[in-house]
Coordinates of C-alpha atoms and ligand atoms in Angstrom, one line a residue:
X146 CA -2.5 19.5 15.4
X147 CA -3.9 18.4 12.3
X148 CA -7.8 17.1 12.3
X149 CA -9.2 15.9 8.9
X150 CA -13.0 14.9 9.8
X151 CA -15.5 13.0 7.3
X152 CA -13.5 14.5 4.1
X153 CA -15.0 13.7 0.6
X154 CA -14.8 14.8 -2.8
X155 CA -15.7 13.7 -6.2
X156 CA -15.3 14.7 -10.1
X157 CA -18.5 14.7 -11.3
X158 CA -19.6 11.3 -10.9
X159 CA -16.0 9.4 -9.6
X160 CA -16.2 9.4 -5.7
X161 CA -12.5 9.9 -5.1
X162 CA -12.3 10.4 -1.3
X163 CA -15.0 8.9 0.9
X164 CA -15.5 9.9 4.3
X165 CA -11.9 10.0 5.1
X166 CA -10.9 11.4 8.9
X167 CA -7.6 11.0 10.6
X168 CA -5.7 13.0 12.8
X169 CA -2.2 14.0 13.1
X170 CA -0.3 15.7 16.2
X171 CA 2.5 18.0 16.0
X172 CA 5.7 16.6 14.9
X173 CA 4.4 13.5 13.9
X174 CA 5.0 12.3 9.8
X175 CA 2.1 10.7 8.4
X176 CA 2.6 8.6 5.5
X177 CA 0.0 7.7 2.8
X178 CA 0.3 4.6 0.7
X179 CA -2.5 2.8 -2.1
X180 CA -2.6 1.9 -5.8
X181 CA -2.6 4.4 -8.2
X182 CA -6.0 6.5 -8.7
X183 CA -7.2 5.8 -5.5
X184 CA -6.9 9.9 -3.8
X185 CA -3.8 10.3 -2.1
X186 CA -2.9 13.3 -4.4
X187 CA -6.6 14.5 -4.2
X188 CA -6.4 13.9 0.0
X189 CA -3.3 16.2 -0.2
X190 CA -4.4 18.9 -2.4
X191 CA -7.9 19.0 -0.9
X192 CA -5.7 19.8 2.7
X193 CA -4.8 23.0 1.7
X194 CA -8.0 23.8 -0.5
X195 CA -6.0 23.4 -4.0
X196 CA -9.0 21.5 -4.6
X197 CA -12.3 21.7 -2.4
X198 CA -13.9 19.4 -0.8
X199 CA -17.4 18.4 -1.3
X200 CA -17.8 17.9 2.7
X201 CA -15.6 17.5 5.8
X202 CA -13.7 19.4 8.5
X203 CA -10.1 20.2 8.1
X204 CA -8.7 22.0 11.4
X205 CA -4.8 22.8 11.4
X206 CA -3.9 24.8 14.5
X207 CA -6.4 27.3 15.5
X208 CA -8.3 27.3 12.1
X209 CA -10.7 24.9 11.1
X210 CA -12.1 25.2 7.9
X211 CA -15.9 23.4 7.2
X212 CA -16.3 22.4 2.9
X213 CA -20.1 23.1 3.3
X214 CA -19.4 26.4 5.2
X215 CA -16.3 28.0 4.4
X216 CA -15.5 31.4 4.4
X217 CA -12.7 33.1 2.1
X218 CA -10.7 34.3 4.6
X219 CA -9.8 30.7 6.1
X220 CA -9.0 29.3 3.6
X221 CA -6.5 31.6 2.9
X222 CA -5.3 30.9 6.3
X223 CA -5.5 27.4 6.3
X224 CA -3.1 27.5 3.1
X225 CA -0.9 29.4 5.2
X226 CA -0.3 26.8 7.5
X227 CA 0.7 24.1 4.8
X228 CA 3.2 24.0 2.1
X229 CA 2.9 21.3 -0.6
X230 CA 6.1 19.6 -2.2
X231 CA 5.5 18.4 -5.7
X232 CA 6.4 15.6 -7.9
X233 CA 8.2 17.7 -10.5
X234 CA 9.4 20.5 -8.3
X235 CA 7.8 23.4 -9.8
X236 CA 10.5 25.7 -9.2
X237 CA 10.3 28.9 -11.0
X238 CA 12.8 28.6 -13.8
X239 CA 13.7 32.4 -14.6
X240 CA 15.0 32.4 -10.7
X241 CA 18.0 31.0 -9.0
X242 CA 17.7 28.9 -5.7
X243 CA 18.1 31.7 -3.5
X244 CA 15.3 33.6 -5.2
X245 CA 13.5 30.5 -5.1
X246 CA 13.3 30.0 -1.3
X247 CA 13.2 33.9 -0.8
X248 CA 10.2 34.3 -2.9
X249 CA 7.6 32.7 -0.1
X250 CA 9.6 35.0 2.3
X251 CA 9.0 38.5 0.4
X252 CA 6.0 37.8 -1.7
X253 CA 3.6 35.9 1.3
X254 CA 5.1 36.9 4.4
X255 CA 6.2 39.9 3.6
X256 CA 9.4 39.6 4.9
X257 CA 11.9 42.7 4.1
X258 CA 14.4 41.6 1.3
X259 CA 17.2 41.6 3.2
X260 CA 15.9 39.1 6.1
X261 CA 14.5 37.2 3.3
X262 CA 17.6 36.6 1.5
X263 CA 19.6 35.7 5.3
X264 CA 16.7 33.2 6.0
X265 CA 17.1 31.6 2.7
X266 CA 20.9 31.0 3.2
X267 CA 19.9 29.3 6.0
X268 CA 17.9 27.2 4.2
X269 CA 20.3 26.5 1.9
X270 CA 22.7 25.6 3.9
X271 CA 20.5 23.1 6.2
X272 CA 19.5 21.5 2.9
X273 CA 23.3 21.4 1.9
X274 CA 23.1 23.9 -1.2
X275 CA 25.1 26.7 0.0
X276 CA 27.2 26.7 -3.3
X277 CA 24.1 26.4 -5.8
X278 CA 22.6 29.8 -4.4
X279 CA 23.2 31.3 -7.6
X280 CA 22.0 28.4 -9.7
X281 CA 19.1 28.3 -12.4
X282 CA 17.1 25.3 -12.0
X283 CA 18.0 24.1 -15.3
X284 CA 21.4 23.8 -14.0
X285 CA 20.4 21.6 -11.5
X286 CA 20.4 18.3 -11.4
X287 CA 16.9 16.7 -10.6
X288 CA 17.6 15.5 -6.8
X289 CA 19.1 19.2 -6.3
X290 CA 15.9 20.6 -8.0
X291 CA 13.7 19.1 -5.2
X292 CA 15.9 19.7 -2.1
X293 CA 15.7 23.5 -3.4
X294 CA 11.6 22.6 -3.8
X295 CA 11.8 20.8 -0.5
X296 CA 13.7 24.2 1.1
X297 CA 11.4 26.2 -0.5
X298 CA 8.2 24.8 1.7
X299 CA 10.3 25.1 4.3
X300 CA 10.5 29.1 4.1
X301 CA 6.9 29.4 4.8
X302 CA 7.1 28.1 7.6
X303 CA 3.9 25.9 7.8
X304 CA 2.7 23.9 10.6
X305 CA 2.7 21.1 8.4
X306 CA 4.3 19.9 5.3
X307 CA 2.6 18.3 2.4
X308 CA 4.8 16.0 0.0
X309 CA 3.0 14.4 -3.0
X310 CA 5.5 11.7 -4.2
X311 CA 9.1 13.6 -3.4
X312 CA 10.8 10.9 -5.6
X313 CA 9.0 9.4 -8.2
X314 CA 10.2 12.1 -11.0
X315 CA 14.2 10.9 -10.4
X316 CA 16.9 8.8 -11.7
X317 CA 17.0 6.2 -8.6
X318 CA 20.6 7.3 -8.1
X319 CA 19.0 10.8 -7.2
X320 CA 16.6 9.3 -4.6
X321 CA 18.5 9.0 -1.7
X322 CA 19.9 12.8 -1.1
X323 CA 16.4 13.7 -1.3
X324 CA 15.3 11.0 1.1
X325 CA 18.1 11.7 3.4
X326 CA 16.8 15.4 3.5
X327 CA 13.1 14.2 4.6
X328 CA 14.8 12.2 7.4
X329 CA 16.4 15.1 8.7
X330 CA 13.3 16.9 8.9
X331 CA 11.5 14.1 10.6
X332 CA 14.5 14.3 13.0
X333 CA 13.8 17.6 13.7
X334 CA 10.1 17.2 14.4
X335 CA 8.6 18.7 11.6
X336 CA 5.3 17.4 10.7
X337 CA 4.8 16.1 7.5
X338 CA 2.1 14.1 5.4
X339 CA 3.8 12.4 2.6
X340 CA 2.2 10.3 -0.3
X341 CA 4.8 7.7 -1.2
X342 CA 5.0 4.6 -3.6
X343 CA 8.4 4.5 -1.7
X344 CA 7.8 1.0 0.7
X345 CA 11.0 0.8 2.6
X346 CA 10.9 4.8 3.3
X347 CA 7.0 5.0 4.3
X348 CA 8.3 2.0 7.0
X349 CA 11.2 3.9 8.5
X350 CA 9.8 8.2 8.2
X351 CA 6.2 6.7 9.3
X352 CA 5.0 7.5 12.4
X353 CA 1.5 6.7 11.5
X354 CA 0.7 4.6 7.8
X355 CA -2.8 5.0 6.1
X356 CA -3.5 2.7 3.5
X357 CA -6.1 4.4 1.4
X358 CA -7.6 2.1 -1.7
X359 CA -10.6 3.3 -3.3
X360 CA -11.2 6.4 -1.8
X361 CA -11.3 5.6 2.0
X362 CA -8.9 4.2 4.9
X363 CA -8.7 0.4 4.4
X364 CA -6.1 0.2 7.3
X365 CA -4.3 2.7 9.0
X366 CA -1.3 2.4 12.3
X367 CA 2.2 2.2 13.2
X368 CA 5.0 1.1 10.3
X369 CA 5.0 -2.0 12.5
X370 CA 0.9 -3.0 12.1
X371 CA 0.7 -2.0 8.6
X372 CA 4.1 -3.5 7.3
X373 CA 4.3 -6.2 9.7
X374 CA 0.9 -7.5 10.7
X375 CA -1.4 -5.9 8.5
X376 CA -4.6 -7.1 9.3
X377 CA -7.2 -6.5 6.2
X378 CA -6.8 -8.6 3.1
X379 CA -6.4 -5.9 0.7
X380 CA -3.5 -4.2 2.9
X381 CA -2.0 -7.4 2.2
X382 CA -2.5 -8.2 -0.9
X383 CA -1.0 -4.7 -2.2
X384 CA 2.1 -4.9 0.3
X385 CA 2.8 -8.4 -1.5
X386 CA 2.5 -6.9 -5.1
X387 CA 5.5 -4.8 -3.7
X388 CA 7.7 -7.1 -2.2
X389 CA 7.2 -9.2 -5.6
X390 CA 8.2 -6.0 -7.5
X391 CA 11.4 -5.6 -5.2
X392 CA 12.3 -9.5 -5.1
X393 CA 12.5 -8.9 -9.3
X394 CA 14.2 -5.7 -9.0
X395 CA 16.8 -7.2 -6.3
X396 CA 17.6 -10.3 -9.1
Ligands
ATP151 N1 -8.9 17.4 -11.4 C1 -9.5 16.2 -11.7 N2 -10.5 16.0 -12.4 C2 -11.1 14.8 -12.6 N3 -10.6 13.6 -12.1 C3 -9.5 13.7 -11.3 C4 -8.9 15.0 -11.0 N4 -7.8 14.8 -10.2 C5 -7.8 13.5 -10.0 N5 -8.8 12.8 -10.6 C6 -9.1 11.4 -10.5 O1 -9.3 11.1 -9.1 C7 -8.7 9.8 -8.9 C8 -7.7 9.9 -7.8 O2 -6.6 10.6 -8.3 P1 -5.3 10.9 -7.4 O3 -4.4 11.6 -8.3 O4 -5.7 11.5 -6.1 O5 -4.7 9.4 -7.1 P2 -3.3 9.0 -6.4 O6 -3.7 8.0 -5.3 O7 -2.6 10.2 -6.1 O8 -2.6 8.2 -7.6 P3 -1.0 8.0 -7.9 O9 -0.5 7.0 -6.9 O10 -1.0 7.5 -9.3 O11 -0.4 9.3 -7.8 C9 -8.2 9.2 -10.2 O12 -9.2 8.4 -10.8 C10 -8.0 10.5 -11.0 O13 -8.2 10.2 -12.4
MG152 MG1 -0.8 11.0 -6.7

């Protein structure tokens, strides 16, 4: 279980997350939509303590982690129990795709080489990669790239997944395999918390929507109350800009 209580956190004098709390049970995906600039990135990172929070309570599992009181040690085990997907990937480039997903394996769990490299064939395999184990990155095509970054979370073995706009770095024939990969893992119950810009996925992966504008929940319930009946005028008036944007798309 996932428990995010009164979170904020500025940049010097831009209030980028305001009081934000929400809670998330296991197996659940939460999805995050809002305009540009207004924190989902910063909610994400500040999750796993890639950047700290001014103030709030983040509990995942058994370890709850307080911004005004934190000590070294959790933190390091709160980042344990997350693993963040990135816009552009970030694999390492000097490894191949095995390496890739073995290097969480050996390096933080400190798993012997020879289980590491089994486990990541698994991987490989559930992400549908088998035949790119030997592959550079640079070899890879951009959808591949994040289905390796996707598999490569995976190997830690978090109680939660953290995905920071999965397909917003890809040629839009790329988007699906890597959509089609996240569906599989909501399939399979594996809880997730996933920044999109992506409408028509955030309805269908969601099984809980926050709209976040300005730094704090405007609106936040099922796919059905957020896409269907949202309630608050600026939920509405960004879900229309959308449905503009994929009316002129669709002509
Ligand atoms: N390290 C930083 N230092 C200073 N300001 C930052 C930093 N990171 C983010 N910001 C600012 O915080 C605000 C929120 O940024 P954030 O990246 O969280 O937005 P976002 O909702 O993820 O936007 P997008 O949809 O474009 O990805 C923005 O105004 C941004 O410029
Ligand atoms: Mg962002």
């Amino acid at each position: 279980m996932i428990d995010i209580k009164h979170l904020s956190k500025s940049f010097g004098e831009l209030k980028v997350l305001q009081n934000v709390s929400f809670r998330l049970e296991e197996g659940k995906v939460l999805v995050l939509i809002g305009p540009s600039g207004t924190g989902k990135s910063t909610l994400l990172r500040c999750i796993n303590y890639l950047e700290k929070p001014d103030d709030g309570m983040i509990t995942i599992g058994d370890i709850t982690v307080d911004a005004k009181n934190h000590k070294k040690n959790d933190i390091y085990k709160l980042r344990r129990k997350t693993a963040m997907v990135f816009q552009n990937y970030s694999l390492f480039r000097h490894k191949t795709a095995l390496q890739n997903i073995m290097t969480p394996l050996v390096d933080v769990q400190g798993v012997s080489k020879s289980e590491a490299e089994e486990k990541a064939r698994e991987i490989l395999k559930s992400i549908g990669l088998t035949e790119k184990a030997d592959e550079y990155p640079a070899h890879l095509s951009g959808g591949q790239q994040q289905r390796i970054g996707i598999g490569r979370a995976l190997a830690a073995n978090p109680q939660v997944l953290l995905i920071d706009e999965p397909t917003s770095s890809l040629d839009p024939e790329l988007v699906g395999e890597v959509l089609n990969l996240l569906y599989k893992l909501a399939s399979q119950k594996v809880t997730m918390i996933i920044a999109t810009h992506e409408m028509e996925f955030a309805r269908h992966i969601a099984d809980h929507v926050i709209f976040l504008d300005e730094g704090g929940i405007v609106e936040e319930g099922s796919p059905d109350d957020i896409f269907e009946n949202p309630s608050k005028p600026r939920t509405k008036q960004f879900l229309k800009k959308f449905e503009q944007k994929h009316a002129m798309d669709e002509e």
